[in-house]
Amino acid sequence: MKKKFFWRILLISLTTLLSVIFFLPSTQLFLSMPGWLKKIIPEKGITLGLDLQGGLHLVFEVEGDKAVDLTLERIAVSLKDLLDKKGFKADVKKDGSNIIVSSSDIKARKVIEDNYPALSLSDSSEGKAVYKIPAKEADRIKENAVEQAAETIRNRIDQFGVAEPTIQRQGANEIVVQLPGVKDTQRAVDIIGKTALLEFKLLDEEGIAAQIPETILPDEEEKLMQEFSAKIPEGDEILFERITNKETGKVTKKVYLVKKQTLMTGDSLTEAKVNIDTRLGNEPYVSISFNDVGAKLFEDITAANVKKRLAIILDNNVYSAPVIQEKIAGGNAQISGRFSIDDAKDLAIVLRSGSLPAPLKMLQNVTVGPSLGRDSINAGVKAGIIGSLLVILFMIFYYRFSGLIADVALMLNIIMLLGALSILNATLTLPGIAGIILAIGMAVDSNVLMFERIRDELRLGKTPRAAVDSGYDKAFWTIFDSHITTLITAAVLFQFGTGPIKGFAVTLSMGVAINLYTALIGTKLVFDLINNKKEVKKLSI
């Protein structure tokens, strides 16, 4: 019997101690603890959700039509390369939602149909063939764009270092992003919203290029475009590099005349990391690497364009346009652009996480202040203390010493639940707190059920030990059934619910499971210890 008690006491003590240890990092006490102790205790604890600690709530719309448009552009470029390799002389260009191939050669059409089965021929006359993407295929591209955008955002947020973000789809083409604890909202929005389309294009430094001013002020961009829109060659475009003077803070825009033809994109990028160039006064830059295919293409491009300037463009913004001094082999390049260290880090993040399949349109940008969270926490703590005190007093008043045992079990329940949430590094939200309170209510209810069964047995004239054993046996299945049905409900809520509902389901299910443990093992252990020490003639219940 003593051995049986020993293991039960050890189990209860161990789980309580571990719960306290894991919960410590979530308290202010952890900050004042000595360093050697902090190294022993796991640092992760409970993370407060957006509604408790403030943060950023964003809603984006994925521009699906643009995804279809970009797909058409990529197909037109690769189709042109394919026909050239097969020896067909044909011009390929994208015109609106169509791809026009200036060839009526049946063999060329056969090549197109074999390699691009998703395209449908909509017109073939006057020596040209017009292809388009069918509506069903366009819908599939839009659907994939939303899924891919959500995944790309998730990757960027993970690298940005936000704990427990919420990224979920809403409706057909919207994505909701919640970032608890984020204070630099503009930086977070910039990282998420960048399309990150990396392109390498040659500069056109002949003809009209000499007439274009080297730099302009930001508000002169529209005027410049109007002045030169009719003068620049058909295959060229004007792009800008934003330059901020570090000493004065003055912003100017450097003007580039760039050939529209994209020589290479960032599809073959394998790595992007921040390095420091000590030769330029510790200037940060982003070092990028390509896979084997990209490395060979980059080598060919640089070999064929020595002494020309190659613009590195991200989302239509020029970051740098160095002169190619020699063929660059090895698949490595660098993007320098007078970055701050944070700018360089953010650029590396968006390049590593890949391009968005389509631009994002921001529909909602709400910053949740921490004061609302503090008010919620204070109100919750106040309500919890008052509620707990009332329950504790009632249990002692109504069940005397047995009520005190139930109160101790209730405290253990709360400690273990907080410890379990800390182990999982769970995010606590207001619905999560509601789940905890409901679980505590069920814990009290379990003890009431058991105590009433014990009272019934005592009224039948049984001894306290027999009444306790019989009372627990009879109440067990009632408590077990009610907890199992609650767990099933919580599982359904978790499976089909969204963020806050999932949080409620998690805390409720964990609280119910721990309640079974403390109510059926913890309190029973105390009664067994009391009854085992001496022959108890009267039970205080």
CSV table of C-alpha atoms in Angstrom, one decimal, residues 113-504:
chain,number,residue,atom,x,y,z
A,113,GLU,CA,-0.1,22.3,-78.6
A,114,ASP,CA,2.3,19.5,-77.5
A,115,ASN,CA,4.2,21.7,-75.1
A,116,TYR,CA,1.4,24.0,-73.9
A,117,PRO,CA,-1.7,21.9,-73.7
A,118,ALA,CA,-3.3,24.5,-71.4
A,119,LEU,CA,-3.5,27.0,-74.2
A,120,SER,CA,-6.4,27.1,-76.6
A,121,LEU,CA,-6.3,28.4,-80.1
A,122,SER,CA,-8.9,31.1,-80.5
A,123,ASP,CA,-8.1,32.4,-83.9
A,124,SER,CA,-5.9,31.6,-86.9
A,125,SER,CA,-5.9,33.9,-89.8
A,126,GLU,CA,-3.7,36.3,-91.8
A,127,GLY,CA,-0.5,34.4,-91.0
A,128,LYS,CA,-0.9,34.5,-87.3
A,129,ALA,CA,-2.3,32.3,-84.5
A,130,VAL,CA,-3.9,33.6,-81.4
A,131,TYR,CA,-3.8,31.6,-78.2
A,132,LYS,CA,-5.5,32.2,-74.8
A,133,ILE,CA,-5.9,30.6,-71.5
A,134,PRO,CA,-9.4,29.0,-71.1
A,135,ALA,CA,-11.6,30.2,-68.3
A,136,LYS,CA,-11.3,27.0,-66.3
A,137,GLU,CA,-7.5,27.1,-66.5
A,138,ALA,CA,-7.6,30.8,-65.4
A,139,ASP,CA,-9.7,29.9,-62.4
A,140,ARG,CA,-7.2,27.2,-61.5
A,141,ILE,CA,-4.3,29.7,-61.7
A,142,LYS,CA,-6.2,32.2,-59.5
A,143,GLU,CA,-6.9,29.5,-56.9
A,144,ASN,CA,-3.3,28.4,-56.9
A,145,ALA,CA,-2.2,32.0,-56.6
A,146,VAL,CA,-4.1,32.4,-53.3
A,147,GLU,CA,-2.7,29.2,-51.9
A,148,GLN,CA,0.8,30.0,-52.9
A,149,ALA,CA,0.5,33.6,-51.7
A,150,ALA,CA,-0.6,32.3,-48.2
A,151,GLU,CA,2.4,29.9,-48.1
A,152,THR,CA,4.9,32.6,-49.2
A,153,ILE,CA,3.5,35.0,-46.6
A,154,ARG,CA,3.9,32.3,-44.0
A,155,ASN,CA,7.5,31.7,-45.0
A,156,ARG,CA,8.3,35.5,-44.8
A,157,ILE,CA,6.7,35.9,-41.4
A,158,ASP,CA,8.5,32.9,-40.1
A,159,GLN,CA,11.8,34.4,-41.1
A,160,PHE,CA,10.8,37.8,-39.8
A,161,GLY,CA,10.6,36.2,-36.4
A,162,VAL,CA,7.0,36.7,-35.2
A,163,ALA,CA,5.8,34.2,-32.7
A,164,GLU,CA,2.5,32.5,-33.3
A,165,PRO,CA,1.3,34.4,-36.3
A,166,THR,CA,-2.1,33.7,-37.8
A,167,ILE,CA,-2.2,33.4,-41.6
A,168,GLN,CA,-5.4,32.1,-43.0
A,169,ARG,CA,-7.5,32.3,-46.1
A,170,GLN,CA,-10.8,34.2,-46.1
A,171,GLY,CA,-13.3,33.8,-48.9
A,172,ALA,CA,-12.2,33.2,-52.4
A,173,ASN,CA,-9.2,35.5,-52.7
A,174,GLU,CA,-8.4,37.1,-49.3
A,175,ILE,CA,-5.8,36.3,-46.8
A,176,VAL,CA,-5.9,37.4,-43.1
A,177,VAL,CA,-2.6,38.0,-41.3
A,178,GLN,CA,-2.4,38.6,-37.6
A,179,LEU,CA,1.0,39.4,-36.1
A,180,PRO,CA,0.9,39.6,-32.3
A,181,GLY,CA,3.5,41.9,-30.7
A,182,VAL,CA,4.6,43.5,-33.9
A,183,LYS,CA,5.5,47.2,-33.3
A,184,ASP,CA,7.2,48.1,-36.6
A,185,THR,CA,4.1,47.8,-38.6
A,186,GLN,CA,5.4,49.5,-41.8
A,187,ARG,CA,8.3,47.1,-42.0
A,188,ALA,CA,6.1,44.1,-41.6
A,189,VAL,CA,3.7,45.4,-44.2
A,190,ASP,CA,6.6,46.0,-46.6
A,191,ILE,CA,8.0,42.5,-46.2
A,192,ILE,CA,4.6,40.8,-46.7
A,193,GLY,CA,3.5,42.9,-49.6
A,194,LYS,CA,6.6,42.7,-51.8
A,195,THR,CA,6.0,40.7,-54.9
A,196,ALA,CA,9.7,40.0,-55.0
A,197,LEU,CA,9.9,39.6,-58.8
A,198,LEU,CA,13.6,39.6,-59.3
A,199,GLU,CA,14.8,40.4,-62.9
A,200,PHE,CA,18.0,41.1,-64.6
A,201,LYS,CA,17.8,43.5,-67.6
A,202,LEU,CA,20.4,45.4,-69.7
A,203,LEU,CA,20.5,49.2,-69.7
A,204,ASP,CA,20.0,51.0,-72.9
A,205,GLU,CA,22.7,53.7,-72.9
A,206,GLU,CA,22.4,54.9,-76.5
A,207,GLY,CA,20.2,57.4,-78.3
A,208,ILE,CA,17.6,59.0,-76.1
A,209,ALA,CA,19.3,57.8,-73.0
A,210,ALA,CA,21.7,60.8,-73.1
A,211,GLN,CA,18.7,63.2,-72.9
A,212,ILE,CA,17.2,61.7,-69.8
A,213,PRO,CA,18.2,63.4,-66.5
A,214,GLU,CA,20.4,61.3,-64.2
A,215,THR,CA,18.4,62.0,-61.1
A,216,ILE,CA,15.1,63.6,-60.2
A,217,LEU,CA,13.1,64.4,-57.1
A,218,PRO,CA,10.3,61.9,-56.2
A,219,ASP,CA,7.5,64.3,-57.2
A,220,GLU,CA,9.0,64.8,-60.7
A,221,GLU,CA,8.5,61.2,-61.7
A,222,GLU,CA,5.1,61.7,-63.4
A,223,LYS,CA,6.3,64.8,-65.3
A,224,LEU,CA,9.4,62.9,-66.6
A,225,MET,CA,7.3,59.9,-67.7
A,226,GLN,CA,4.9,62.3,-69.6
A,227,GLU,CA,7.9,64.0,-71.3
A,228,PHE,CA,9.6,60.9,-72.5
A,229,SER,CA,6.8,58.4,-72.9
A,230,ALA,CA,6.6,59.1,-76.7
A,231,LYS,CA,10.3,59.3,-77.2
A,232,ILE,CA,11.7,56.1,-75.7
A,233,PRO,CA,12.1,53.1,-78.0
A,234,GLU,CA,9.4,50.4,-78.1
A,235,GLY,CA,11.6,47.8,-76.4
A,236,ASP,CA,12.7,50.1,-73.6
A,237,GLU,CA,11.2,51.4,-70.4
A,238,ILE,CA,12.2,53.9,-67.7
A,239,LEU,CA,12.7,52.6,-64.2
A,240,PHE,CA,14.0,54.3,-61.0
A,241,GLU,CA,16.3,53.7,-58.1
A,242,ARG,CA,15.4,55.3,-54.8
A,243,ILE,CA,18.3,57.0,-53.1
A,244,THR,CA,18.3,58.4,-49.6
A,245,ASN,CA,21.2,60.6,-48.5
A,246,LYS,CA,22.3,59.2,-45.2
A,247,GLU,CA,23.5,62.6,-43.9
A,248,THR,CA,20.6,64.8,-45.0
A,249,GLY,CA,17.9,62.3,-45.3
A,250,LYS,CA,17.0,63.8,-48.7
A,251,VAL,CA,15.4,61.3,-51.2
A,252,THR,CA,16.1,61.4,-54.9
A,253,LYS,CA,15.4,59.0,-57.7
A,254,LYS,CA,18.1,57.8,-60.1
A,255,VAL,CA,16.7,57.3,-63.6
A,256,TYR,CA,17.5,54.3,-65.8
A,257,LEU,CA,16.5,53.5,-69.4
A,258,VAL,CA,16.2,49.7,-69.3
A,259,LYS,CA,15.5,47.2,-72.1
A,260,LYS,CA,12.2,45.5,-71.5
A,261,GLN,CA,13.6,42.0,-72.3
A,262,THR,CA,14.2,40.1,-69.1
A,263,LEU,CA,17.4,38.1,-69.4
A,264,MET,CA,16.9,36.2,-66.2
A,265,THR,CA,14.6,36.1,-63.2
A,266,GLY,CA,15.0,35.0,-59.6
A,267,ASP,CA,13.3,31.6,-60.2
A,268,SER,CA,16.6,29.8,-60.0
A,269,LEU,CA,17.7,31.6,-56.8
A,270,THR,CA,18.8,29.2,-54.1
A,271,GLU,CA,20.2,31.5,-51.4
A,272,ALA,CA,20.1,35.2,-50.3
A,273,LYS,CA,22.1,36.4,-47.3
A,274,VAL,CA,23.4,39.7,-45.9
A,275,ASN,CA,27.1,40.4,-46.1
A,276,ILE,CA,29.1,43.5,-45.2
A,277,ASP,CA,31.4,45.2,-47.7
A,278,THR,CA,34.3,46.5,-45.6
A,279,ARG,CA,35.8,48.3,-48.7
A,280,LEU,CA,32.8,50.6,-48.9
A,281,GLY,CA,32.7,51.6,-45.2
A,282,ASN,CA,30.9,48.5,-43.9
A,283,GLU,CA,28.1,48.8,-46.4
A,284,PRO,CA,25.7,45.9,-46.2
A,285,TYR,CA,24.7,44.1,-49.4
A,286,VAL,CA,22.7,41.0,-50.3
A,287,SER,CA,24.7,38.0,-51.7
A,288,ILE,CA,22.7,35.7,-53.9
A,289,SER,CA,23.4,32.2,-55.3
A,290,PHE,CA,21.8,30.4,-58.2
A,291,ASN,CA,21.2,26.7,-58.9
A,292,ASP,CA,23.1,24.9,-61.7
A,293,VAL,CA,20.7,26.0,-64.4
A,294,GLY,CA,20.7,29.6,-63.2
A,295,ALA,CA,24.5,29.7,-62.8
A,296,LYS,CA,25.0,28.6,-66.4
A,297,LEU,CA,22.5,31.2,-67.6
A,298,PHE,CA,24.1,34.0,-65.6
A,299,GLU,CA,27.5,33.0,-66.9
A,300,ASP,CA,26.2,33.1,-70.5
A,301,ILE,CA,24.5,36.5,-69.9
A,302,THR,CA,27.6,38.1,-68.4
A,303,ALA,CA,29.9,36.6,-71.0
A,304,ALA,CA,27.8,38.0,-73.8
A,305,ASN,CA,27.5,41.5,-72.3
A,306,VAL,CA,31.0,42.4,-71.0
A,307,LYS,CA,31.3,46.2,-70.4
A,308,LYS,CA,27.6,46.7,-70.4
A,309,ARG,CA,25.5,47.6,-67.4
A,310,LEU,CA,23.2,45.0,-66.0
A,311,ALA,CA,20.3,46.3,-63.9
A,312,ILE,CA,19.1,44.2,-60.9
A,313,ILE,CA,15.4,44.9,-60.6
A,314,LEU,CA,13.0,43.9,-57.8
A,315,ASP,CA,9.3,44.7,-58.3
A,316,ASN,CA,10.1,47.2,-61.0
A,317,ASN,CA,12.6,49.1,-58.7
A,318,VAL,CA,16.2,49.2,-59.7
A,319,TYR,CA,18.5,48.2,-56.8
A,320,SER,CA,21.8,48.4,-58.6
A,321,ALA,CA,23.2,48.5,-62.2
A,322,PRO,CA,26.8,47.5,-62.2
A,323,VAL,CA,29.1,47.3,-65.3
A,324,ILE,CA,29.9,43.7,-66.2
A,325,GLN,CA,33.7,43.6,-66.1
A,326,GLU,CA,34.1,40.0,-67.1
A,327,LYS,CA,32.3,36.7,-67.4
A,328,ILE,CA,30.9,35.7,-64.0
A,329,ALA,CA,31.0,32.0,-63.3
A,330,GLY,CA,30.0,30.1,-60.2
A,331,GLY,CA,26.4,31.3,-59.9
A,332,ASN,CA,27.0,34.0,-57.3
A,333,ALA,CA,26.1,37.7,-57.6
A,334,GLN,CA,25.4,40.5,-55.2
A,335,ILE,CA,22.7,43.2,-54.9
A,336,SER,CA,24.0,46.5,-53.4
A,337,GLY,CA,21.8,49.5,-53.0
A,338,ARG,CA,22.9,51.8,-50.2
A,339,PHE,CA,21.0,49.6,-47.8
A,340,SER,CA,20.6,49.9,-44.0
A,341,ILE,CA,21.2,46.6,-42.3
A,342,ASP,CA,17.4,46.1,-41.8
A,343,ASP,CA,16.7,46.9,-45.4
A,344,ALA,CA,19.3,44.3,-46.5
A,345,LYS,CA,17.8,41.7,-44.1
A,346,ASP,CA,14.3,42.3,-45.3
A,347,LEU,CA,15.4,42.0,-49.0
A,348,ALA,CA,17.1,38.7,-48.2
A,349,ILE,CA,14.0,37.5,-46.5
A,350,VAL,CA,11.7,38.2,-49.4
A,351,LEU,CA,14.2,36.7,-51.9
A,352,ARG,CA,14.7,33.5,-49.9
A,353,SER,CA,10.9,33.0,-49.4
A,354,GLY,CA,10.3,33.3,-53.1
A,355,SER,CA,8.1,35.5,-55.2
A,356,LEU,CA,4.4,36.1,-54.7
A,357,PRO,CA,2.4,34.7,-57.6
A,358,ALA,CA,0.5,38.0,-57.9
A,359,PRO,CA,0.5,41.4,-56.2
A,360,LEU,CA,-1.4,41.8,-53.0
A,361,LYS,CA,-3.9,44.6,-52.4
A,362,MET,CA,-4.3,45.7,-48.8
A,363,LEU,CA,-7.9,45.8,-47.8
A,364,GLN,CA,-7.5,46.3,-44.0
A,365,ASN,CA,-4.6,47.5,-41.8
A,366,VAL,CA,-5.6,47.6,-38.1
A,367,THR,CA,-3.0,48.1,-35.4
A,368,VAL,CA,-4.3,46.7,-32.1
A,369,GLY,CA,-2.9,48.7,-29.2
A,370,PRO,CA,-1.4,46.9,-26.2
A,371,SER,CA,-3.6,49.0,-23.8
A,372,LEU,CA,-6.6,47.0,-24.9
A,373,GLY,CA,-4.8,43.8,-24.1
A,374,ARG,CA,-3.7,45.1,-20.7
A,375,ASP,CA,-7.2,46.1,-19.9
A,376,SER,CA,-8.4,42.6,-20.9
A,377,ILE,CA,-5.7,40.9,-18.9
A,378,ASN,CA,-6.4,43.0,-15.8
A,379,ALA,CA,-10.2,42.5,-16.1
A,380,GLY,CA,-9.6,38.7,-16.6
A,381,VAL,CA,-7.3,38.5,-13.6
A,382,LYS,CA,-9.7,40.5,-11.4
A,383,ALA,CA,-12.6,38.3,-12.5
A,384,GLY,CA,-10.6,35.1,-12.0
A,385,ILE,CA,-9.5,36.1,-8.5
A,386,ILE,CA,-13.0,37.0,-7.4
A,387,GLY,CA,-14.6,34.0,-9.0
A,388,SER,CA,-11.9,31.6,-7.5
A,389,LEU,CA,-12.3,33.1,-4.0
A,390,LEU,CA,-16.1,32.7,-4.2
A,391,VAL,CA,-15.7,29.1,-5.4
A,392,ILE,CA,-13.1,28.3,-2.7
A,393,LEU,CA,-15.2,29.7,0.1
A,394,PHE,CA,-18.4,28.0,-1.1
A,395,MET,CA,-16.6,24.6,-1.3
A,396,ILE,CA,-15.2,25.0,2.2
A,397,PHE,CA,-18.5,26.2,3.6
A,398,TYR,CA,-20.6,23.5,1.9
A,399,TYR,CA,-18.2,20.5,2.0
A,400,ARG,CA,-15.9,21.5,5.0
A,401,PHE,CA,-12.6,19.7,4.9
A,402,SER,CA,-13.5,17.8,1.7
A,403,GLY,CA,-14.2,21.2,0.1
A,404,LEU,CA,-10.6,22.3,1.0
A,405,ILE,CA,-9.3,19.1,-0.7
A,406,ALA,CA,-11.3,20.1,-3.8
A,407,ASP,CA,-9.9,23.6,-3.7
A,408,VAL,CA,-6.3,22.3,-3.6
A,409,ALA,CA,-7.2,20.1,-6.6
A,410,LEU,CA,-8.5,23.1,-8.4
A,411,MET,CA,-5.2,25.0,-7.8
A,412,LEU,CA,-3.3,22.0,-9.1
A,413,ASN,CA,-5.6,22.0,-12.1
A,414,ILE,CA,-4.8,25.6,-13.0
A,415,ILE,CA,-1.0,25.2,-12.4
A,416,MET,CA,-0.9,22.1,-14.6
A,417,LEU,CA,-3.0,23.7,-17.3
A,418,LEU,CA,-0.7,26.8,-17.4
A,419,GLY,CA,2.3,24.4,-17.4
A,420,ALA,CA,0.9,22.4,-20.3
A,421,LEU,CA,0.2,25.6,-22.4
A,422,SER,CA,3.8,26.7,-21.6
A,423,ILE,CA,5.3,23.4,-22.8
A,424,LEU,CA,3.4,23.8,-26.1
A,425,ASN,CA,4.4,27.5,-26.3
A,426,ALA,CA,0.7,28.1,-26.9
A,427,THR,CA,-0.7,31.5,-27.7
A,428,LEU,CA,-3.2,32.7,-25.1
A,429,THR,CA,-6.1,34.8,-26.4
A,430,LEU,CA,-9.4,35.9,-24.8
A,431,PRO,CA,-11.3,32.9,-26.2
A,432,GLY,CA,-8.5,30.8,-24.8
A,433,ILE,CA,-9.1,32.3,-21.3
A,434,ALA,CA,-12.8,31.5,-21.8
A,435,GLY,CA,-11.8,27.8,-22.4
A,436,ILE,CA,-9.7,27.8,-19.2
A,437,ILE,CA,-12.6,29.2,-17.1
A,438,LEU,CA,-15.0,26.7,-18.6
A,439,ALA,CA,-12.6,23.9,-17.7
A,440,ILE,CA,-12.2,25.2,-14.2
A,441,GLY,CA,-16.0,25.2,-13.9
A,442,MET,CA,-16.1,21.5,-15.0
A,443,ALA,CA,-13.4,20.7,-12.4
A,444,VAL,CA,-15.6,22.1,-9.6
A,445,ASP,CA,-18.6,20.2,-11.0
A,446,SER,CA,-16.6,17.0,-11.0
A,447,ASN,CA,-15.8,17.3,-7.3
A,448,VAL,CA,-19.4,18.2,-6.5
A,449,LEU,CA,-20.5,15.0,-8.2
A,450,MET,CA,-18.1,12.9,-6.3
A,451,PHE,CA,-18.8,14.5,-2.9
A,452,GLU,CA,-22.6,14.1,-3.4
A,453,ARG,CA,-22.1,10.4,-4.2
A,454,ILE,CA,-20.0,10.0,-1.0
A,455,ARG,CA,-22.6,11.8,1.0
A,456,ASP,CA,-25.2,9.3,-0.3
A,457,GLU,CA,-23.1,6.4,0.7
A,458,LEU,CA,-22.6,7.9,4.2
A,459,ARG,CA,-26.3,8.2,4.6
A,460,LEU,CA,-26.6,4.5,3.9
A,461,GLY,CA,-24.4,3.9,7.0
A,462,LYS,CA,-21.2,3.0,5.3
A,463,THR,CA,-17.8,3.8,6.9
A,464,PRO,CA,-15.9,6.8,5.5
A,465,ARG,CA,-13.4,4.6,3.7
A,466,ALA,CA,-16.1,2.5,2.1
A,467,ALA,CA,-18.2,5.6,1.3
A,468,VAL,CA,-15.2,7.3,-0.5
A,469,ASP,CA,-14.4,4.2,-2.5
A,470,SER,CA,-18.0,3.6,-3.5
A,471,GLY,CA,-18.7,7.3,-4.1
A,472,TYR,CA,-15.7,7.6,-6.5
A,473,ASP,CA,-16.7,4.3,-8.3
A,474,LYS,CA,-20.2,5.5,-8.9
A,475,ALA,CA,-19.3,9.1,-9.9
A,476,PHE,CA,-16.4,7.9,-12.2
A,477,TRP,CA,-18.4,7.1,-15.3
A,478,THR,CA,-20.7,10.1,-15.0
A,479,ILE,CA,-17.6,12.4,-14.9
A,480,PHE,CA,-15.8,10.4,-17.6
A,481,ASP,CA,-18.8,10.5,-20.0
A,482,SER,CA,-19.3,14.3,-19.5
A,483,HIS,CA,-15.6,15.0,-20.1
A,484,ILE,CA,-15.4,12.7,-23.1
A,485,THR,CA,-18.3,14.4,-24.8
A,486,THR,CA,-16.7,17.8,-24.0
A,487,LEU,CA,-13.5,16.6,-25.6
A,488,ILE,CA,-15.3,15.5,-28.7
A,489,THR,CA,-16.9,18.9,-29.0
A,490,ALA,CA,-13.5,20.6,-28.5
A,491,ALA,CA,-12.1,18.4,-31.2
A,492,VAL,CA,-14.8,19.4,-33.7
A,493,LEU,CA,-14.3,23.1,-32.9
A,494,PHE,CA,-10.5,22.7,-33.4
A,495,GLN,CA,-11.0,20.9,-36.7
A,496,PHE,CA,-13.5,23.3,-38.3
A,497,GLY,CA,-13.0,26.5,-36.3
A,498,THR,CA,-10.7,29.4,-37.2
A,499,GLY,CA,-7.9,30.9,-35.0
A,500,PRO,CA,-9.7,32.2,-31.9
A,501,ILE,CA,-12.1,29.2,-31.9
A,502,LYS,CA,-9.1,26.8,-32.2
A,503,GLY,CA,-7.5,28.6,-29.1
A,504,PHE,CA,-10.7,28.0,-27.2
